[in-house]
Amino acid sequence: MAPTCLHLTSSLLFLTAVICFNLFSVDAKHHHRGPMLLPLQLSSRNHSQQRHLDNIRRLLQSGLSPSTPNARMRLYDDLLSNGYYTTRLWIGTPPQEFALIVDTGSTVTYVPCSSCAHCGKHQDPRFQPDLSSTYQPVKCNPSCNCDDEQKQCTYDRRYAEMSSSSGVLGEDVISFGNESELVPQRAVFGCENRETGDLYSQRADGIMGLGRGLLSIMDQLVDKNVIGDSFSLCYGGMDVGGGAMVLGNITPPPQMVFSHSDPFRSPYYNIELKEMHVAGKPLKLPAGVFDGRHGTVLDSGTTYAYLPEDAFVAFRSAILREVHFLKRVHGPDPNFDDICISGAGRDVSNLSKVFPEVEMVFNNGNKLLLSPENYLFRHTKLSGAYCLGIFPNTESTTLLGGIVVRNTLVTYDRSNDRIGFLKTNCSELWRRVQSSGAPAPAPLVSQSNDTNREITPTPTPSGSPPNVLPGSFHVGFITFDMSISTNDSKSKLNFKELGELISKELEVDKSQVRLLNVTSKGNEYLVRWGIFPSSSANYISNSTALSIILRLRDHRMQFPERIRNYKLVEWNAEPQRKSSWWGHHYLAVVLGFIATLSLSAIGIWLVLRFRQQSITAYEPVASPVPEQELQPLQS
């Protein structure tokens, strides 16, 4: 009887423990508890580096004046995964949102028009002029090319990779985002009626032209005297992506190095590159090799760098000599003869220990140091392998694409005909230059010749889906499903690293982000994540929840270049669950029940034991004992 009672007691204790665990657990119908995720550390910084970033922040902010505010804008996507960086721009009243490639080699800003006869499927819906109360077509005039009906101005742009864009010109209100101090402005842009090549197939909606020219968004804003004649770009580094852009003047940091830029040399932004050094040794090249045709051109819309043939051969040979101990491997694409090397390891921070430093020397003697991430890209099929991101150019022009200026603040100081460079952490820089919030746009007087009416553009939308957080709605937790595809089907997705990045991008504490569920097929993944309140709160504040939802909805999270694409499939904000009396007191009740049950079980066991001992102790001595009952005692 006693063993049976003990077994019953232990079973009840185990059952009670299970009940307690389930009470602490979150409803499994909606999600499963996953591992805690740590925030991603982009780089380890000592105190001097931290002071350096703080100085940059102060200098950037000190360059802002009330008369010439800046448009501070965030950059999205990744250079090597997408081939470009994009920013968000809003056109019209009410605003229609677009993801535009940041391109210093283009002069026209254009988006697909609702009337487009041959436009691809892009990230956002096409621009609908009829839905904008402030849209006006640019009427045919002697200074533009006109359509067949001689009613509206047109544009036509063709690119070296055989893509093209053409359409009509319109004028409308353009907004620059909630982080921008610059209020919405009227500007002329292209409304696409036809696009071909990469422009047709790309995910981005269109182009934001930052080049020199009357139709450039920069020239239009400068002509209105609303910003200074300068802009800055800062591209994120390898495996990070993203970055920052500022339209308008900034005060150059003291460490920034400049090169003269001749606006009359070509329509493109150029620098005066004199020499290149590899591991401290100058390449043996004829004088003026970087000064052919357009000279040395900076083009943010180009992914890689292209050197004249002689310069490329010398550069390739110098790099290979410095890493002769590593193994040469085939490139990821058999259609290209890439120069790839294996054995350097996956940690990007260690590349400078293996690959040599490269210096670009300008005519004025200033030098720009290039890290390995500025001339290498990660091999998409071999772990720890890298390929040269610099290629030969069939022409004499030197073309420096985005790879050369990763993690580099580049200031296009057009008013002083110079371009400045400063190596920095561009992902961190964005977080330091972004403003805490933009004021509501002020009334704007139309610049159009056709009307003098005053318009008040709708503020740049916060993007909140209707009725997301009605009334006193308290968000208990947020779940979202992501469809993710990777470049390599053989390598598994690192969910810990991905979770760390999500924690950082959504700006929540590491303990709030949890992996809930994963399904996969090849290199395609469907991942469910959960964002929970901090340990000191019972719910997520409405402002924090809204910020998280907007970042998810607008694809504002940046992922490593090995992740080809991601898409938000579904998100859900669950309300805070109100605790009942039982919810507040269940722990005390359960502990009391366990204590009562345990004491009762012990009491019953003691009573039974006492009764058994009593029966044995008081049996009469003279009682006859059957012989068969004594037999077991003799054995």
XYZ file of C-alpha atoms in Angstrom:
635
model
C 0.000 0.000 0.000
C 2.783 2.437 0.910
C 4.667 2.074 -2.419
C 1.392 2.526 -4.290
C 0.668 5.723 -2.362
C 4.176 7.056 -3.008
C 3.815 6.320 -6.707
C 0.488 8.151 -6.738
C 2.045 11.132 -4.980
C 4.983 11.389 -7.439
C 2.603 11.105 -10.377
C 0.448 13.923 -9.050
C 3.522 16.093 -8.484
C 4.710 15.454 -12.061
C 1.241 16.228 -13.441
C 1.118 19.459 -11.455
C 4.547 20.487 -12.756
C 3.373 19.922 -16.309
C 0.303 22.071 -15.643
C 2.523 24.849 -14.266
C 4.809 24.706 -17.300
C 1.859 24.951 -19.663
C 0.478 27.915 -17.758
C 3.780 29.729 -18.267
C 3.991 28.776 -21.917
C 2.417 30.813 -24.737
C -0.527 29.372 -26.626
C 0.976 26.808 -28.990
C -1.846 27.288 -31.438
C -0.283 30.555 -32.579
C 3.435 29.954 -32.167
C 6.106 27.781 -30.682
C 8.751 28.945 -28.275
C 12.103 29.181 -30.023
C 15.650 30.057 -29.043
C 16.487 33.502 -27.709
C 18.209 35.607 -30.357
C 21.121 37.967 -29.836
C 21.495 41.350 -31.605
C 23.848 41.460 -34.564
C 27.136 43.231 -33.891
C 28.257 44.803 -37.155
C 31.771 45.330 -35.915
C 33.717 45.612 -32.726
C 34.586 49.238 -32.046
C 37.039 50.648 -29.532
C 36.500 53.969 -27.806
C 38.396 55.998 -30.397
C 36.268 54.548 -33.201
C 33.131 55.336 -31.228
C 34.280 58.955 -30.774
C 35.014 59.070 -34.506
C 31.415 58.062 -35.344
C 30.053 60.558 -32.808
C 32.132 63.319 -34.399
C 30.707 62.417 -37.812
C 27.216 62.657 -36.401
C 27.857 66.123 -34.919
C 29.491 67.355 -38.111
C 26.630 66.110 -40.244
C 24.116 67.798 -37.995
C 26.094 71.026 -37.774
C 25.947 71.338 -41.558
C 22.173 71.719 -41.457
C 20.746 75.239 -41.472
C 17.128 76.335 -41.220
C 17.298 78.016 -44.634
C 18.605 74.938 -46.437
C 17.257 71.781 -44.771
C 18.438 68.364 -45.843
C 16.539 65.400 -47.157
C 17.849 62.498 -45.066
C 16.846 59.238 -46.665
C 17.573 55.616 -45.912
C 19.013 53.234 -48.510
C 17.699 49.695 -48.885
C 18.640 46.413 -50.580
C 22.118 45.035 -51.133
C 24.569 45.874 -53.873
C 25.531 42.373 -54.965
C 22.219 40.598 -54.362
C 20.140 43.179 -56.175
C 22.781 44.986 -58.221
C 21.721 48.331 -56.772
C 20.592 50.327 -53.770
C 17.137 51.852 -53.539
C 15.492 54.622 -51.581
C 11.829 55.352 -50.945
C 10.149 58.288 -52.689
C 6.507 59.419 -52.593
C 4.851 61.138 -55.564
C 1.467 62.865 -55.752
C -1.366 63.922 -53.440
C -2.246 61.671 -51.735
C 1.292 60.222 -51.906
C 2.013 57.091 -53.949
C 5.097 55.199 -52.774
C 7.985 53.911 -54.931
C 11.312 52.109 -54.497
C 13.827 53.851 -56.775
C 17.396 52.893 -57.667
C 19.846 55.567 -56.537
C 21.761 56.389 -59.735
C 24.389 59.121 -60.109
C 24.737 58.191 -63.775
C 21.128 59.121 -64.659
C 19.549 62.544 -64.898
C 15.846 61.618 -64.993
C 13.744 60.274 -62.132
C 11.039 57.999 -63.491
C 8.428 55.478 -62.353
C 6.057 53.165 -64.267
C 2.854 54.906 -65.335
C -0.591 53.336 -65.082
C -0.889 53.706 -68.883
C 2.392 51.851 -69.551
C 2.082 49.490 -72.510
C 5.238 47.468 -71.692
C 6.291 47.608 -68.040
C 7.322 44.740 -65.788
C 5.923 43.711 -62.426
C 7.738 45.675 -59.759
C 7.707 46.153 -56.012
C 4.906 48.739 -55.872
C 1.816 49.589 -57.941
C 2.266 51.902 -60.926
C 1.815 55.648 -60.611
C -1.734 56.752 -61.340
C -1.839 60.419 -62.409
C -5.631 60.502 -62.218
C -5.512 59.765 -58.481
C -3.203 62.707 -57.722
C -4.891 66.084 -57.290
C -1.559 67.868 -57.818
C -0.356 66.121 -60.990
C 0.156 68.207 -64.134
C 1.592 67.069 -67.489
C 4.583 69.015 -68.789
C 3.132 70.647 -71.900
C 4.963 70.516 -75.200
C 7.424 73.415 -75.621
C 10.469 74.276 -77.789
C 12.917 73.043 -75.120
C 11.730 69.410 -75.077
C 10.888 66.493 -77.348
C 7.140 66.085 -77.755
C 4.803 63.157 -78.190
C 3.079 62.350 -81.472
C 0.164 64.600 -80.627
C 2.515 67.511 -79.785
C 0.814 67.921 -76.407
C 3.247 66.594 -73.787
C 7.029 66.485 -73.334
C 8.695 63.072 -73.486
C 11.952 61.465 -72.376
C 13.967 58.498 -73.693
C 16.913 56.882 -71.906
C 19.047 53.952 -73.082
C 21.747 52.210 -71.067
C 24.925 50.285 -71.854
C 23.420 46.946 -70.744
C 20.825 47.357 -73.529
C 17.926 48.348 -71.268
C 15.792 51.410 -71.961
C 13.051 53.596 -70.506
C 10.759 56.031 -72.300
C 7.584 57.929 -71.476
C 6.130 61.350 -70.831
C 7.145 64.071 -68.400
C 4.868 65.179 -65.600
C 5.103 67.462 -62.582
C 3.871 66.638 -59.105
C 4.652 66.864 -55.408
C 7.571 64.675 -54.338
C 8.032 63.704 -50.677
C 11.259 62.408 -49.170
C 10.205 60.426 -46.100
C 9.553 60.965 -42.419
C 13.260 61.255 -41.539
C 13.673 64.182 -43.953
C 13.717 67.803 -42.843
C 12.955 68.875 -46.409
C 9.220 69.371 -46.946
C 7.591 67.975 -50.108
C 8.495 69.841 -53.306
C 7.109 70.032 -56.820
C 9.405 68.422 -59.385
C 9.372 67.083 -62.941
C 9.676 63.305 -63.355
C 9.178 60.656 -66.009
C 5.998 58.607 -66.247
C 7.078 55.420 -68.064
C 5.150 54.083 -71.014
C 7.753 51.493 -71.993
C 10.743 49.750 -70.414
C 13.023 46.970 -71.663
C 15.925 44.814 -70.507
C 16.916 44.834 -66.833
C 14.598 47.747 -66.164
C 11.670 45.530 -67.129
C 12.682 42.561 -64.955
C 14.081 44.301 -61.858
C 12.224 44.397 -58.555
C 12.752 48.140 -58.034
C 10.110 50.435 -59.489
C 12.328 52.915 -61.285
C 15.301 55.286 -61.132
C 16.127 58.304 -58.994
C 18.399 60.397 -61.189
C 21.116 62.255 -59.256
C 23.309 63.164 -62.239
C 23.956 66.578 -63.729
C 21.189 67.967 -65.934
C 18.057 70.103 -65.949
C 15.808 67.110 -65.194
C 17.977 65.805 -62.357
C 16.203 65.827 -59.005
C 19.299 67.525 -57.553
C 19.309 70.341 -60.127
C 15.607 70.947 -59.662
C 15.873 71.196 -55.867
C 18.975 73.397 -56.065
C 17.282 75.703 -58.587
C 14.434 76.152 -56.090
C 17.024 77.110 -53.422
C 15.581 74.551 -51.021
C 18.851 72.570 -50.567
C 22.554 73.224 -51.028
C 24.279 72.017 -54.187
C 25.650 68.823 -52.676
C 24.553 65.304 -51.790
C 26.108 62.350 -49.994
C 25.791 58.581 -50.307
C 26.939 55.913 -47.883
C 26.635 52.245 -48.942
C 26.631 49.408 -46.419
C 29.409 46.832 -46.364
C 29.672 43.191 -47.360
C 26.907 41.007 -45.862
C 25.131 44.076 -44.450
C 23.673 46.275 -47.196
C 21.537 49.349 -46.702
C 22.976 52.730 -45.897
C 22.128 56.415 -45.955
C 21.694 59.322 -48.362
C 21.548 63.055 -47.691
C 20.355 65.541 -50.318
C 21.887 68.909 -49.432
C 25.012 70.245 -47.770
C 26.834 68.600 -44.902
C 29.954 69.812 -43.149
C 32.762 67.508 -44.350
C 34.445 65.544 -41.543
C 38.123 66.513 -41.098
C 39.333 63.071 -42.211
C 37.499 63.229 -45.555
C 39.826 63.184 -48.589
C 38.840 65.008 -51.778
C 39.512 64.797 -55.471
C 38.741 67.486 -58.017
C 35.708 66.732 -60.213
C 35.511 68.470 -63.593
C 31.865 69.158 -64.561
C 32.929 70.057 -68.112
C 34.879 66.856 -68.689
C 31.768 64.707 -69.090
C 28.142 64.579 -67.966
C 29.182 62.038 -65.311
C 30.754 62.582 -61.904
C 34.489 62.052 -62.265
C 37.605 62.135 -60.110
C 41.273 62.613 -60.942
C 42.774 59.168 -60.312
C 46.529 59.116 -60.850
C 47.824 55.798 -59.473
C 46.793 52.593 -57.746
C 48.898 50.852 -55.099
C 48.557 47.218 -54.003
C 50.165 46.259 -50.667
C 51.983 49.589 -50.692
C 53.508 49.078 -54.151
C 52.406 51.208 -57.130
C 51.201 49.385 -60.216
C 53.623 49.791 -63.104
C 51.424 51.603 -65.602
C 51.919 54.355 -68.192
C 51.038 57.887 -67.083
C 47.483 58.936 -67.791
C 46.097 55.383 -67.976
C 43.152 56.440 -65.781
C 42.547 59.612 -67.789
C 41.144 58.186 -71.019
C 37.908 59.405 -72.610
C 35.586 60.293 -69.669
C 38.414 59.856 -67.151
C 37.592 58.031 -63.923
C 33.827 58.008 -63.434
C 31.833 57.305 -60.262
C 28.518 55.598 -60.996
C 26.349 54.463 -58.082
C 24.049 52.602 -60.492
C 26.892 50.271 -61.577
C 27.646 47.289 -59.357
C 31.321 46.527 -60.033
C 34.431 48.438 -61.155
C 35.958 48.404 -64.635
C 39.576 49.371 -65.380
C 41.306 49.885 -68.729
C 42.822 46.618 -69.946
C 46.430 47.387 -68.953
C 45.416 48.578 -65.510
C 43.209 45.540 -64.913
C 45.973 43.068 -65.855
C 48.431 44.799 -63.523
C 45.899 44.937 -60.698
C 44.904 41.283 -61.064
C 48.519 40.138 -61.099
C 49.406 42.188 -58.019
C 46.490 40.775 -56.020
C 47.256 37.182 -57.007
C 50.909 37.592 -56.030
C 49.894 38.676 -52.544
C 47.571 35.674 -52.028
C 49.612 33.027 -53.853
C 49.187 30.677 -50.877
C 45.416 30.487 -51.487
C 43.717 28.204 -54.002
C 42.308 29.452 -57.313
C 38.776 28.179 -58.006
C 36.172 28.547 -60.722
C 33.667 31.357 -60.473
C 29.986 30.910 -59.541
C 28.821 31.490 -63.135
C 30.441 29.331 -65.865
C 29.559 32.003 -68.433
C 32.109 34.381 -66.900
C 35.824 33.957 -66.351
C 35.877 35.315 -62.801
C 39.070 35.451 -60.761
C 38.131 33.569 -57.577
C 40.152 32.430 -54.588
C 39.273 29.938 -51.850
C 40.535 29.494 -48.305
C 40.104 32.974 -46.812
C 37.332 31.993 -44.383
C 33.783 33.286 -44.027
C 34.491 36.033 -41.504
C 34.583 39.308 -43.423
C 36.404 41.066 -40.577
C 39.424 38.795 -41.180
C 39.738 39.490 -44.921
C 42.207 42.325 -44.354
C 44.536 39.787 -42.721
C 44.600 37.749 -45.931
C 44.063 40.145 -48.829
C 46.208 43.235 -49.419
C 45.138 46.833 -48.990
C 44.668 48.905 -52.112
C 45.210 52.651 -52.376
C 43.796 55.022 -54.952
C 46.056 58.059 -55.340
C 44.551 61.288 -56.671
C 46.305 64.025 -58.635
C 46.437 66.229 -55.533
C 48.307 63.528 -53.603
C 45.347 62.469 -51.448
C 44.846 58.727 -51.011
C 41.716 56.629 -50.575
C 42.275 53.306 -48.842
C 40.264 50.378 -50.202
C 39.529 47.423 -47.925
C 39.137 43.917 -49.403
C 35.342 44.398 -49.367
C 35.870 47.261 -51.839
C 37.251 44.977 -54.544
C 35.935 41.491 -53.636
C 32.535 39.841 -53.651
C 31.582 36.630 -51.895
C 31.457 33.431 -53.965
C 27.839 32.276 -53.951
C 28.588 28.551 -54.223
C 31.790 27.979 -52.243
C 32.026 28.862 -48.579
C 35.095 30.957 -47.738
C 35.766 31.846 -51.382
C 35.855 35.338 -52.911
C 36.076 36.790 -56.401
C 37.494 39.990 -57.823
C 34.821 42.623 -58.289
C 37.018 44.570 -60.682
C 36.947 43.723 -64.402
C 38.561 44.902 -67.650
C 36.855 47.653 -69.627
C 36.857 47.501 -73.416
C 36.986 51.296 -73.428
C 39.613 53.612 -71.966
C 37.237 54.973 -69.318
C 37.716 53.873 -65.710
C 34.315 53.139 -64.183
C 34.011 52.806 -60.398
C 30.732 51.214 -59.315
C 29.181 50.835 -55.906
C 31.509 48.034 -54.738
C 34.437 50.467 -54.531
C 32.637 52.759 -52.088
C 31.062 50.219 -49.731
C 31.280 51.496 -46.154
C 32.466 54.829 -47.534
C 30.753 58.179 -47.103
C 30.935 59.849 -50.523
C 30.072 63.554 -50.751
C 29.338 64.954 -54.205
C 30.205 68.604 -53.472
C 28.963 70.024 -56.764
C 29.231 73.665 -55.713
C 33.015 73.283 -55.193
C 33.629 70.792 -58.057
C 35.003 68.101 -55.802
C 34.108 64.655 -54.438
C 35.038 63.579 -50.917
C 35.588 60.110 -49.427
C 35.601 58.875 -45.845
C 35.781 55.237 -44.744
C 33.115 54.576 -42.104
C 30.422 52.128 -41.058
C 27.502 53.190 -43.247
C 24.888 51.065 -41.496
C 25.795 52.655 -38.171
C 26.053 56.084 -39.783
C 22.422 55.932 -40.865
C 21.263 55.337 -37.314
C 23.272 58.353 -36.198
C 22.205 60.896 -38.821
C 18.513 60.019 -38.933
C 16.294 62.533 -37.223
C 13.891 61.499 -34.502
C 10.922 62.536 -36.633
C 10.007 64.933 -39.390
C 7.634 67.866 -38.915
C 4.361 67.916 -40.788
C 4.850 69.341 -44.292
C 4.128 73.051 -44.516
C 1.847 74.547 -47.179
C 3.629 74.701 -50.498
C 3.132 77.262 -53.266
C 3.012 75.644 -56.685
C 5.885 76.494 -59.020
C 3.834 75.645 -62.074
C 3.250 78.288 -64.724
C -0.304 77.102 -65.155
C -1.565 77.880 -61.666
C -0.819 80.034 -58.669
C -3.083 78.164 -56.315
C -1.718 77.127 -52.942
C -1.598 73.409 -52.260
C -1.010 71.540 -49.059
C 0.486 68.165 -49.932
C -0.598 65.246 -47.856
C 2.221 64.406 -45.412
C 4.484 61.576 -46.311
C 2.425 58.574 -45.286
C 3.282 56.657 -42.208
C 2.083 53.647 -44.111
C -0.190 52.351 -41.422
C -2.727 49.871 -42.705
C -6.227 51.008 -41.733
C -7.466 50.048 -38.281
C -4.235 48.325 -37.304
C -4.204 49.758 -33.796
C -7.717 51.033 -33.091
C -8.520 52.930 -29.909
C -6.839 51.564 -26.804
C -5.703 48.385 -28.540
C -2.717 46.930 -26.675
C -0.469 44.647 -28.706
C 0.396 41.485 -26.817
C 2.750 40.165 -29.519
C 3.357 40.365 -33.277
C 3.907 37.394 -35.562
C 5.011 37.514 -39.178
C 5.744 34.939 -41.861
C 8.612 35.538 -44.297
C 9.299 33.799 -47.580
C 13.074 33.697 -48.045
C 15.214 32.377 -50.894
C 18.996 31.993 -50.849
C 21.611 31.993 -53.581
C 22.968 28.574 -52.707
C 20.705 25.560 -52.199
C 23.551 23.579 -50.596
C 24.231 25.896 -47.677
C 21.631 26.066 -44.911
C 20.165 29.353 -43.754
C 21.659 30.582 -40.485
C 18.547 31.391 -38.479
C 20.474 32.648 -35.477
C 22.275 35.202 -37.621
C 19.023 36.113 -39.363
C 17.263 36.558 -36.047
C 20.075 38.771 -34.805
C 19.696 40.976 -37.859
C 15.912 41.195 -37.441
C 16.408 42.224 -33.812
C 18.703 45.031 -34.889
C 16.650 46.152 -37.887
C 13.394 46.329 -35.915
C 15.225 48.059 -33.053
C 13.872 45.801 -30.319
C 15.604 44.061 -27.447
C 17.257 40.743 -28.182
C 14.914 38.889 -25.821
C 11.838 40.071 -27.727
C 12.587 38.255 -31.016
C 11.905 34.513 -31.225
C 11.965 31.966 -34.011
C 8.593 30.204 -34.019
C 8.458 27.861 -37.005
C 10.387 26.941 -40.178
C 9.475 24.988 -43.304
C 11.832 24.629 -46.254
C 12.107 23.212 -49.735
C 15.517 23.442 -51.383
C 16.695 27.026 -51.012
C 13.171 28.323 -50.329
C 12.126 28.919 -46.707
C 8.921 29.954 -44.975
C 9.847 31.296 -41.546
C 7.584 32.501 -38.751
C 8.954 34.977 -36.234
C 7.424 36.500 -33.120
C 8.031 39.873 -31.466
C 7.083 39.873 -27.785
C 6.941 42.574 -25.087
C 10.083 43.313 -23.157
C 10.527 41.565 -19.839
C 9.470 44.697 -17.970
C 6.245 45.265 -19.945
C 2.940 43.474 -20.357
C 2.400 44.640 -23.931
C 4.152 46.335 -26.880
C 3.495 50.082 -27.022
C 1.453 51.314 -29.984
C 4.313 53.442 -31.333
C 6.753 50.528 -31.192
C 4.231 48.130 -32.724
C 3.424 50.561 -35.540
C 7.121 51.063 -36.291
C 7.650 47.298 -36.446
C 4.635 46.767 -38.708
C 5.698 49.515 -41.129
C 9.249 48.201 -41.385
C 7.883 44.753 -42.145
C 5.321 45.947 -44.639
C 7.708 48.253 -46.516
C 10.537 45.689 -46.768
C 12.856 47.924 -44.788
C 14.987 45.155 -43.350
C 18.380 44.490 -44.892
C 19.775 40.979 -45.252
C 23.174 39.542 -46.219
C 23.951 39.314 -49.921
C 23.722 35.529 -49.904
C 19.971 35.896 -49.287
C 18.595 36.545 -52.748
C 15.171 37.776 -51.820
C 12.593 37.922 -49.075
C 8.922 38.728 -48.940
C 6.515 39.363 -46.115
C 3.743 36.789 -46.532
C 1.569 37.636 -43.548
C 1.741 39.530 -40.283
C -0.594 39.562 -37.307
C -0.808 41.757 -34.204
C -2.407 39.893 -31.311
C -4.112 41.919 -28.561
C -2.901 41.853 -25.002
C -4.677 39.138 -23.041
C -6.390 40.521 -19.964
C -5.516 38.563 -16.855
C -8.387 37.170 -14.745
C -8.319 36.616 -10.975
C -6.970 33.147 -11.736
C -4.270 34.667 -13.955
C -3.063 36.859 -11.102
C -3.259 34.195 -8.389
C -2.763 30.875 -10.165
C 0.783 30.435 -8.899
C -0.230 30.774 -5.254
C -3.213 28.475 -5.787
C -1.106 25.842 -7.536
C 1.590 25.956 -4.856
C -1.062 25.680 -2.159
C -2.643 22.740 -3.951
C 0.729 20.999 -4.251
C 1.479 21.572 -0.576
C -1.952 20.344 0.526
C -1.753 17.291 -1.728
C 1.727 16.443 -0.509
C 0.826 16.805 3.180
C -2.343 14.757 2.699
C -0.429 11.997 0.931
C 2.210 11.942 3.643
C -0.496 11.895 6.339
C -2.331 8.986 4.701
C 0.924 7.066 4.334
C 1.820 7.621 8.007
C -1.647 6.514 9.189
C -1.521 3.310 7.124
C 1.981 2.539 8.302
C 0.987 3.114 11.915
C -2.027 0.775 11.618
C 0.112 -1.975 10.036
C 2.703 -1.714 12.794
C -0.063 -1.835 15.450
C -1.560 -5.050 14.113
C 1.828 -6.774 14.118
C 2.821 -5.544 17.580
C -0.335 -6.568 19.487
C -0.954 -10.076 18.167
C -1.667 -12.525 21.126
C 1.326 -14.641 22.120
C -0.704 -17.836 22.716
C -2.465 -17.718 19.375
C -2.095 -20.822 17.321
C -0.115 -20.187 14.113
C -0.789 -22.401 11.135
C 2.260 -24.259 9.999
C 2.035 -23.085 6.420
C 2.303 -19.438 7.598
C 5.568 -20.169 9.436
C 7.177 -21.767 6.388
C 8.183 -18.546 4.669
C 9.932 -17.399 7.861
C 12.117 -20.498 7.859
C 13.250 -19.902 4.321
